[in-house]
Short mmCIF file of C-alpha atoms and ligand atoms in Angstrom, two decimals:
data_model
loop_
_atom_site.label_atom_id
_atom_site.label_comp_id
_atom_site.label_asym_id
_atom_site.label_seq_id
_atom_site.Cartn_x
_atom_site.Cartn_y
_atom_site.Cartn_z
CA MET A 1 -177.26 -130.58 -111.21
CA THR A 2 -174.15 -128.46 -111.81
CA PHE A 3 -173.23 -125.88 -114.42
CA ALA A 4 -170.88 -128.45 -115.98
CA ASP A 5 -173.86 -130.79 -116.49
CA LEU A 6 -175.45 -128.11 -118.65
CA GLY A 7 -172.62 -128.37 -121.15
CA LEU A 8 -170.94 -125.01 -120.55
CA ALA A 9 -167.30 -124.59 -121.57
CA ARG A 10 -164.38 -124.46 -119.13
CA PRO A 11 -163.76 -120.67 -119.22
CA LEU A 12 -167.39 -120.14 -118.24
CA LEU A 13 -167.27 -122.71 -115.46
CA ASP A 14 -164.19 -120.96 -114.10
CA ALA A 15 -165.92 -117.58 -114.27
CA LEU A 16 -168.95 -119.02 -112.47
CA HIS A 17 -166.67 -120.42 -109.82
CA ASP A 18 -165.09 -116.96 -109.42
CA ALA A 19 -168.58 -115.47 -109.08
CA GLY A 20 -169.35 -117.98 -106.34
CA TYR A 21 -172.34 -119.53 -108.09
CA GLU A 22 -172.70 -123.15 -107.12
CA ARG A 23 -175.81 -124.36 -108.87
CA PRO A 24 -177.90 -123.22 -111.80
CA THR A 25 -181.31 -121.76 -111.02
CA PRO A 26 -184.44 -123.42 -112.52
CA ILE A 27 -184.60 -121.09 -115.51
CA GLN A 28 -180.89 -121.66 -116.12
CA ARG A 29 -181.31 -125.43 -115.91
CA GLU A 30 -184.03 -125.36 -118.53
CA ALA A 31 -182.93 -122.57 -120.84
CA ILE A 32 -179.16 -123.07 -121.09
CA PRO A 33 -179.06 -126.54 -122.73
CA LEU A 34 -181.66 -125.48 -125.29
CA ALA A 35 -179.93 -122.18 -126.04
CA LEU A 36 -176.60 -124.00 -126.44
CA LEU A 37 -178.23 -126.17 -129.09
CA GLY A 38 -179.18 -123.05 -130.98
CA ARG A 39 -182.91 -123.33 -130.34
CA ASP A 40 -185.17 -120.30 -130.27
CA LEU A 41 -186.56 -119.77 -126.82
CA ILE A 42 -189.29 -117.89 -125.00
CA GLY A 43 -188.32 -117.51 -121.35
CA LEU A 44 -191.14 -116.50 -119.06
CA ALA A 45 -189.26 -115.29 -116.03
CA GLN A 46 -189.02 -112.30 -113.82
CA THR A 47 -186.01 -110.47 -112.46
CA GLY A 48 -184.49 -112.36 -109.58
CA THR A 49 -184.80 -115.79 -111.17
CA GLY A 50 -181.32 -115.69 -112.69
CA LYS A 51 -182.78 -115.10 -116.14
CA THR A 52 -179.98 -112.80 -117.28
CA ALA A 53 -177.37 -115.53 -116.89
CA SER A 54 -179.71 -117.98 -118.60
CA PHE A 55 -179.05 -116.15 -121.87
CA THR A 56 -175.65 -114.52 -121.27
CA LEU A 57 -173.98 -117.84 -120.42
CA PRO A 58 -174.99 -119.70 -123.62
CA VAL A 59 -174.35 -116.57 -125.66
CA VAL A 60 -170.77 -116.28 -124.39
CA HIS A 61 -170.26 -120.02 -124.80
CA ARG A 62 -171.28 -119.87 -128.44
CA LEU A 63 -168.93 -116.94 -129.06
CA LEU A 64 -165.83 -118.79 -127.89
CA GLY A 65 -163.38 -119.48 -130.61
CA GLY A 66 -165.21 -117.62 -133.36
CA PRO A 67 -164.02 -114.59 -135.34
CA ARG A 68 -164.21 -111.12 -133.79
CA ARG A 69 -167.24 -109.42 -135.25
CA THR A 70 -170.63 -108.43 -133.95
CA ARG A 71 -172.44 -111.73 -133.49
CA VAL A 72 -174.83 -111.04 -130.61
CA LEU A 73 -177.33 -108.25 -130.03
CA VAL A 74 -179.28 -107.91 -126.78
CA LEU A 75 -182.13 -105.39 -126.77
CA THR A 76 -183.24 -104.10 -123.36
CA PRO A 77 -185.89 -101.55 -122.40
CA THR A 78 -183.82 -99.32 -120.11
CA ARG A 79 -180.35 -98.02 -119.56
CA GLU A 80 -180.21 -99.74 -116.15
CA LEU A 81 -181.01 -103.10 -117.60
CA CYS A 82 -178.60 -102.49 -120.46
CA LEU A 83 -175.78 -101.93 -117.96
CA GLN A 84 -176.85 -104.94 -115.93
CA VAL A 85 -176.73 -107.23 -118.95
CA GLU A 86 -173.38 -105.77 -119.98
CA GLU A 87 -172.00 -106.47 -116.52
CA SER A 88 -173.36 -110.01 -116.67
CA VAL A 89 -171.66 -110.66 -120.01
CA ARG A 90 -168.41 -109.22 -118.63
CA LYS A 91 -168.63 -111.38 -115.56
CA TYR A 92 -169.10 -114.63 -117.47
CA SER A 93 -166.53 -113.75 -120.11
CA SER A 94 -163.85 -112.76 -117.58
CA ARG A 95 -161.89 -115.85 -118.58
CA SER A 96 -162.49 -115.55 -122.32
CA PRO A 97 -161.65 -112.97 -124.99
CA VAL A 98 -165.24 -111.81 -125.51
CA ASP A 99 -165.92 -108.12 -125.87
CA VAL A 100 -169.14 -106.28 -125.02
CA ILE A 101 -170.41 -102.73 -125.32
CA PRO A 102 -173.52 -101.06 -123.86
CA VAL A 103 -175.37 -98.64 -126.12
CA TYR A 104 -178.04 -96.40 -124.66
CA GLY A 105 -179.39 -92.89 -124.97
CA GLY A 106 -178.81 -89.79 -122.86
CA VAL A 107 -175.02 -90.00 -122.99
CA GLY A 108 -172.30 -89.00 -125.46
CA TYR A 109 -172.69 -90.45 -128.91
CA GLU A 110 -169.09 -90.51 -130.15
CA PRO A 111 -167.56 -93.04 -127.74
CA GLN A 112 -170.29 -95.52 -128.68
CA GLU A 113 -169.78 -94.78 -132.37
CA LYS A 114 -166.02 -95.38 -132.09
CA ALA A 115 -166.44 -98.64 -130.21
CA LEU A 116 -169.12 -99.90 -132.59
CA ARG A 117 -167.03 -99.08 -135.62
CA ARG A 118 -164.08 -100.91 -134.11
CA GLY A 119 -166.27 -104.00 -133.91
CA VAL A 120 -167.33 -105.83 -130.80
CA ASP A 121 -168.73 -109.34 -130.17
CA VAL A 122 -171.77 -108.41 -128.12
CA VAL A 123 -173.85 -105.25 -128.38
CA VAL A 124 -176.30 -104.61 -125.53
CA ALA A 125 -178.59 -101.74 -126.44
CA THR A 126 -181.78 -99.84 -125.88
CA PRO A 127 -183.76 -99.67 -129.13
CA GLY A 128 -183.85 -95.89 -129.71
CA ARG A 129 -180.13 -95.21 -129.53
CA LEU A 130 -179.23 -98.34 -131.43
CA LEU A 131 -181.48 -97.29 -134.27
CA ASP A 132 -179.60 -93.96 -134.49
CA HIS A 133 -176.36 -95.87 -134.89
CA LEU A 134 -177.85 -98.22 -137.44
CA GLU A 135 -179.13 -95.33 -139.52
CA LYS A 136 -175.68 -93.76 -139.48
CA ARG A 137 -174.21 -97.13 -140.44
CA ASN A 138 -172.00 -97.22 -137.37
CA VAL A 139 -172.79 -100.84 -136.77
CA ASP A 140 -172.85 -103.84 -139.05
CA PHE A 141 -175.15 -106.75 -138.25
CA THR A 142 -174.30 -108.81 -141.34
CA TYR A 143 -172.77 -111.54 -139.21
CA LEU A 144 -175.20 -111.42 -136.33
CA GLU A 145 -176.00 -114.90 -135.03
CA THR A 146 -178.09 -114.33 -131.93
CA LEU A 147 -180.74 -111.77 -131.04
CA VAL A 148 -181.97 -111.49 -127.46
CA LEU A 149 -185.09 -109.52 -126.60
CA ASP A 150 -184.89 -108.98 -122.85
CA GLU A 151 -187.95 -107.88 -120.87
CA ALA A 152 -189.95 -107.85 -124.08
CA ASP A 153 -193.16 -106.91 -122.28
CA ARG A 154 -191.56 -103.78 -120.87
CA MET A 155 -190.07 -102.81 -124.21
CA LEU A 156 -193.51 -102.98 -125.79
CA ASP A 157 -195.09 -101.12 -122.85
CA MET A 158 -192.58 -98.37 -123.45
CA GLY A 159 -193.64 -98.10 -127.07
CA PHE A 160 -190.52 -99.59 -128.65
CA ALA A 161 -192.35 -101.83 -131.11
CA PRO A 162 -191.59 -99.71 -134.22
CA GLN A 163 -187.90 -99.41 -133.32
CA ILE A 164 -187.62 -103.13 -132.63
CA ASN A 165 -189.21 -103.90 -135.99
CA ARG A 166 -186.81 -101.61 -137.83
CA ILE A 167 -183.81 -103.06 -136.04
CA VAL A 168 -184.79 -106.68 -136.66
CA ASP A 169 -185.32 -105.84 -140.34
CA GLN A 170 -181.58 -105.27 -140.55
CA ILE A 171 -180.56 -108.52 -138.92
CA PRO A 172 -180.04 -111.77 -140.83
CA ARG A 173 -183.17 -113.90 -140.89
CA TYR A 174 -181.21 -117.02 -140.19
CA ARG A 175 -180.29 -116.54 -136.56
CA GLN A 176 -181.11 -117.65 -133.06
CA THR A 177 -183.65 -115.54 -131.20
CA LEU A 178 -184.20 -115.62 -127.45
CA LEU A 179 -187.13 -113.72 -125.99
CA PHE A 180 -187.50 -113.10 -122.27
CA SER A 181 -190.54 -111.59 -120.66
CA ALA A 182 -192.12 -111.52 -117.21
CA THR A 183 -195.61 -111.68 -118.71
CA MET A 184 -197.08 -112.89 -121.97
CA PRO A 185 -199.71 -110.42 -123.15
CA PRO A 186 -200.97 -110.84 -126.75
CA GLU A 187 -198.51 -108.22 -128.04
CA VAL A 188 -195.52 -110.19 -126.78
CA GLU A 189 -196.99 -113.38 -128.18
CA ALA A 190 -197.34 -111.67 -131.55
CA LEU A 191 -193.72 -110.53 -131.36
CA GLY A 192 -192.69 -114.11 -130.62
CA ARG A 193 -194.67 -115.45 -133.56
CA LYS A 194 -193.11 -112.90 -135.85
CA TYR A 195 -189.47 -113.27 -134.90
CA LEU A 196 -188.97 -116.74 -133.45
CA ARG A 197 -188.74 -120.08 -135.22
CA LYS A 198 -190.39 -122.99 -133.41
CA PRO A 199 -189.57 -121.59 -130.01
CA VAL A 200 -189.48 -123.68 -126.87
CA VAL A 201 -191.31 -122.00 -124.02
CA VAL A 202 -189.54 -122.13 -120.70
CA GLN A 203 -191.39 -120.91 -117.69
CA VAL A 204 -190.42 -120.73 -114.07
CA GLY A 205 -192.24 -119.69 -110.98
CA ARG A 206 -191.05 -116.64 -109.17
CA ARG A 207 -188.34 -117.18 -106.60
CA SER A 208 -189.25 -114.89 -103.81
CA SER A 209 -187.54 -114.64 -100.47
CA ALA A 210 -190.61 -113.14 -98.80
CA ALA A 211 -192.36 -116.02 -97.11
CA THR A 212 -195.80 -114.56 -97.42
CA THR A 213 -195.73 -113.69 -101.09
CA VAL A 214 -198.30 -115.42 -103.19
CA THR A 215 -198.15 -114.72 -106.87
CA HIS A 216 -201.54 -114.93 -108.44
CA ALA A 217 -202.10 -115.44 -112.11
CA VAL A 218 -205.03 -116.23 -114.33
CA TYR A 219 -204.47 -118.34 -117.45
CA PRO A 220 -207.14 -117.83 -120.09
CA VAL A 221 -207.66 -121.19 -121.78
CA PRO A 222 -210.50 -122.94 -123.62
CA ARG A 223 -212.27 -125.38 -121.30
CA HIS A 224 -211.45 -128.48 -123.35
CA ARG A 225 -207.73 -127.64 -123.34
CA LYS A 226 -207.23 -127.24 -119.60
CA ASN A 227 -205.73 -130.72 -119.32
CA GLU A 228 -203.17 -129.94 -121.98
CA LEU A 229 -202.27 -126.65 -120.31
CA LEU A 230 -201.81 -128.40 -116.98
CA VAL A 231 -199.47 -130.97 -118.51
CA HIS A 232 -197.61 -128.16 -120.27
CA LEU A 233 -197.11 -126.17 -117.06
CA LEU A 234 -196.09 -129.21 -115.06
CA THR A 235 -193.56 -130.38 -117.62
CA ASN A 236 -192.10 -126.97 -118.34
CA SER A 237 -191.44 -125.74 -114.86
CA ASP A 238 -189.87 -126.54 -111.57
CA HIS A 239 -193.10 -126.85 -109.63
CA GLU A 240 -192.26 -129.15 -106.76
CA SER A 241 -195.55 -129.81 -105.05
CA VAL A 242 -198.71 -128.82 -106.77
CA LEU A 243 -202.20 -128.98 -105.38
CA VAL A 244 -204.77 -128.95 -108.16
CA PHE A 245 -208.39 -128.10 -107.38
CA THR A 246 -211.25 -129.29 -109.50
CA ARG A 247 -214.94 -128.58 -109.06
CA THR A 248 -216.15 -132.17 -109.20
CA LYS A 249 -215.05 -135.64 -108.17
CA SER A 250 -215.20 -136.93 -111.73
CA GLY A 251 -213.20 -133.89 -112.84
CA ALA A 252 -210.49 -134.78 -110.32
CA ASP A 253 -210.35 -138.38 -111.53
CA ARG A 254 -210.14 -137.25 -115.15
CA VAL A 255 -207.23 -134.94 -114.38
CA VAL A 256 -205.40 -137.75 -112.57
CA SER A 257 -205.79 -140.12 -115.51
CA ASP A 258 -204.81 -137.47 -118.06
CA LEU A 259 -201.69 -136.70 -116.03
CA ALA A 260 -200.90 -140.41 -115.83
CA GLN A 261 -200.92 -140.55 -119.62
CA ALA A 262 -198.33 -137.79 -119.63
CA LYS A 263 -196.30 -139.83 -117.11
CA ILE A 264 -197.02 -137.43 -114.28
CA HIS A 265 -197.92 -139.35 -111.17
CA ALA A 266 -200.78 -137.71 -109.30
CA GLY A 267 -203.11 -138.68 -106.47
CA ALA A 268 -206.77 -137.83 -106.04
CA MET A 269 -208.54 -136.64 -102.93
CA HIS A 270 -212.29 -136.40 -102.98
CA ALA A 271 -215.44 -137.56 -101.22
CA ASP A 272 -215.49 -140.97 -102.92
CA LYS A 273 -212.18 -141.81 -101.29
CA SER A 274 -212.19 -143.13 -97.77
CA GLN A 275 -210.69 -141.03 -95.01
CA ARG A 276 -207.80 -143.50 -94.89
CA GLU A 277 -207.15 -143.15 -98.62
CA ARG A 278 -207.25 -139.37 -98.35
CA ILE A 279 -204.77 -139.33 -95.50
CA GLN A 280 -202.52 -141.72 -97.40
CA ALA A 281 -202.63 -139.53 -100.52
CA LEU A 282 -201.84 -136.49 -98.42
CA GLU A 283 -198.93 -138.22 -96.73
CA ASP A 284 -197.49 -139.32 -100.07
CA PHE A 285 -197.87 -135.77 -101.30
CA LYS A 286 -196.15 -134.27 -98.28
CA SER A 287 -193.29 -136.75 -98.33
CA GLY A 288 -192.67 -135.93 -101.99
CA LYS A 289 -193.73 -139.35 -103.28
CA LEU A 290 -196.55 -137.63 -105.14
CA ARG A 291 -195.70 -134.37 -106.85
CA VAL A 292 -199.28 -133.56 -107.71
CA LEU A 293 -202.44 -133.95 -105.69
CA VAL A 294 -205.80 -133.33 -107.29
CA ALA A 295 -208.56 -132.43 -104.86
CA THR A 296 -212.06 -131.10 -104.60
CA ASP A 297 -212.75 -128.36 -102.08
CA ILE A 298 -214.70 -130.50 -99.69
CA ALA A 299 -212.03 -133.17 -99.49
CA GLN A 300 -209.28 -130.88 -98.31
CA ARG A 301 -211.22 -129.18 -95.53
CA GLY A 302 -209.88 -129.91 -92.11
CA LEU A 303 -206.63 -131.35 -93.44
CA ASP A 304 -203.32 -129.59 -92.92
CA ILE A 305 -201.90 -128.90 -96.36
CA SER A 306 -199.08 -126.51 -95.57
CA GLY A 307 -195.78 -126.24 -97.38
CA ILE A 308 -197.23 -126.35 -100.85
CA THR A 309 -195.42 -124.42 -103.55
CA HIS A 310 -198.24 -124.17 -106.04
CA VAL A 311 -201.98 -124.21 -106.13
CA ILE A 312 -203.68 -124.58 -109.47
CA ASN A 313 -207.36 -123.86 -109.73
CA PHE A 314 -208.20 -126.13 -112.63
CA ASP A 315 -211.75 -124.85 -112.32
CA VAL A 316 -212.48 -121.37 -111.06
CA PRO A 317 -213.91 -121.69 -107.54
CA GLN A 318 -217.61 -120.94 -107.48
CA GLN A 319 -217.45 -119.04 -104.22
CA PRO A 320 -214.91 -116.23 -103.86
CA GLU A 321 -214.27 -117.39 -100.28
CA ASP A 322 -213.12 -120.74 -101.65
CA TYR A 323 -210.51 -118.93 -103.71
CA VAL A 324 -209.15 -117.17 -100.63
CA HIS A 325 -209.24 -120.42 -98.71
CA ARG A 326 -207.45 -122.39 -101.40
CA ILE A 327 -204.66 -119.94 -101.97
CA GLY A 328 -204.24 -119.62 -98.23
CA ARG A 329 -202.74 -123.09 -98.53
CA THR A 330 -199.71 -121.80 -100.31
CA GLY A 331 -197.32 -118.99 -99.52
CA ARG A 332 -197.80 -119.31 -95.79
CA ALA A 333 -195.35 -121.98 -94.93
CA ALA A 334 -193.60 -122.48 -98.24
CA SER A 335 -190.86 -120.15 -99.39
CA THR A 336 -192.59 -119.72 -102.69
CA GLY A 337 -196.25 -119.78 -103.41
CA ASP A 338 -197.96 -119.39 -106.69
CA ALA A 339 -201.66 -119.65 -107.31
CA TYR A 340 -202.71 -120.18 -110.91
CA THR A 341 -206.28 -120.15 -112.04
CA PHE A 342 -207.33 -121.64 -115.36
CA MET A 343 -210.12 -119.53 -116.76
CA SER A 344 -212.27 -120.61 -119.65
CA ALA A 345 -214.44 -118.06 -121.47
CA GLU A 346 -217.41 -119.26 -119.42
CA GLU A 347 -215.63 -118.47 -116.17
CA ILE A 348 -214.66 -114.85 -116.82
CA GLY A 349 -217.55 -113.56 -114.72
CA MET A 350 -216.58 -115.72 -111.75
CA VAL A 351 -213.01 -114.46 -111.88
CA ARG A 352 -214.27 -110.88 -111.86
CA THR A 353 -216.34 -111.62 -108.76
CA ILE A 354 -213.26 -113.06 -107.06
CA GLU A 355 -211.23 -110.00 -108.01
CA ARG A 356 -213.85 -107.72 -106.49
CA THR A 357 -213.86 -109.80 -103.31
CA ILE A 358 -210.10 -109.82 -102.83
CA GLY A 359 -209.88 -106.20 -103.93
CA GLN A 360 -207.24 -106.71 -106.57
CA GLU A 361 -206.95 -107.63 -110.19
CA ILE A 362 -205.22 -110.90 -110.91
CA PRO A 363 -202.69 -110.65 -113.74
CA ARG A 364 -203.49 -112.61 -116.91
CA VAL A 365 -200.72 -114.84 -118.22
CA SER A 366 -201.21 -116.33 -121.60
CA VAL A 367 -199.23 -119.31 -122.78
CA PRO A 368 -198.65 -119.21 -126.53
CA GLY A 369 -201.03 -121.56 -128.28
CA PHE A 370 -203.44 -121.93 -125.36
CA ASP A 371 -205.09 -118.54 -124.92
CA PHE A 372 -208.69 -118.56 -126.09
CA GLY A 373 -208.41 -114.84 -126.78
CA THR A 374 -206.05 -115.32 -129.70
P1 AMP B 1 -181.54 -111.88 -112.66
O1 AMP B 1 -182.80 -112.66 -112.45
O2 AMP B 1 -180.90 -112.19 -113.95
O3 AMP B 1 -181.79 -110.40 -112.48
O4 AMP B 1 -180.48 -112.34 -111.53
C1 AMP B 1 -180.72 -112.16 -110.17
C2 AMP B 1 -179.43 -112.26 -109.34
O5 AMP B 1 -179.07 -113.62 -109.12
C3 AMP B 1 -178.24 -111.59 -109.94
O6 AMP B 1 -177.61 -110.81 -108.96
C4 AMP B 1 -177.33 -112.73 -110.36
O7 AMP B 1 -175.97 -112.35 -110.27
C5 AMP B 1 -177.68 -113.81 -109.37
N1 AMP B 1 -177.53 -115.18 -109.91
C6 AMP B 1 -177.83 -115.58 -111.16
N2 AMP B 1 -177.63 -116.90 -111.29
C7 AMP B 1 -177.21 -117.36 -110.10
C8 AMP B 1 -176.83 -118.66 -109.61
N3 AMP B 1 -176.89 -119.74 -110.39
N4 AMP B 1 -176.44 -118.76 -108.33
C9 AMP B 1 -176.42 -117.67 -107.54
N5 AMP B 1 -176.76 -116.41 -107.93
C10 AMP B 1 -177.15 -116.26 -109.20
#
């Protein structure tokens, strides 16, 4: 897959070539075509995934050829990020007549005021300073087409909710809104519900260069919706090889048949399968023929399952040691390794026990529409 396949215009492709980028990252592959169509988007992605370009590229593309007035606003939590996004927009618009200005606090007010009054295509701003300018009517958002909320979780952590609300109140309701966040706590979900129209959720695993990094996450989800969540995660991400653990044999079979209905080909590995069948399933999994393998704990013991990018605990392991054992399968040999645990309300206690055993809290990630807490 190339950047041209994503539908980006020539000036952008040239700028990407200048930047030396050869291929889009997973978040870019998923987010860019949707953003180009004008869809609202929730991007669950951390720094380092290429998330900035996943919104700056479509934003610049959509600005090409239009009239010169402020059509895009990007809100960022910090001055550093503001400058980073500005630089990104500059980089991708190096071959196009798109203008950008960073607006943040702690520096002179007048130069920003002058530039804003002159009119500029893209404003990248921290909420506090932008609100000052809005109140002084230095900036006009009448023609704004796209709003980007970058690192929304951090903005809310920093207490920017009131400023964001007041800013968005002054932006046309009919617009495109893109929200990016590393995590999805209930506050960010609420923000998404309030400001986005039928958003598509795009989620990618962390791209880490450290071979030993395992990213743990717990997904709160009602028990009867775990299948749906699994299908959702598998269809909305770039997970290459996923080992799914269930508590029981029948549970494993059910997951396999539910995945089959969603056209996701998965194999099962449990005690009712012969040793030969298990080895075959494992071989198909390792060769990439099977993207998903669903196993019970007992079945995988003694087998070498290295090189796995993701482990999903469909059921919370009953013994904390099993958790450690399972996630030991990922992150060791693979360059990435994520371990997700689906936690129903009944399993909260077991997760706490695991957290005490491993001596760390596992971050909660909630997927809009699935969290039992909301
Ligand atoms: P971000 O996740 O937006 O902070 O980006 C992380 C880094 O990856 C930045 O230095 C980008 O310039 C770089 N980058 C973004 N997209 C690509 C790509 N498709 N190929 C190579 N590098 C990229």
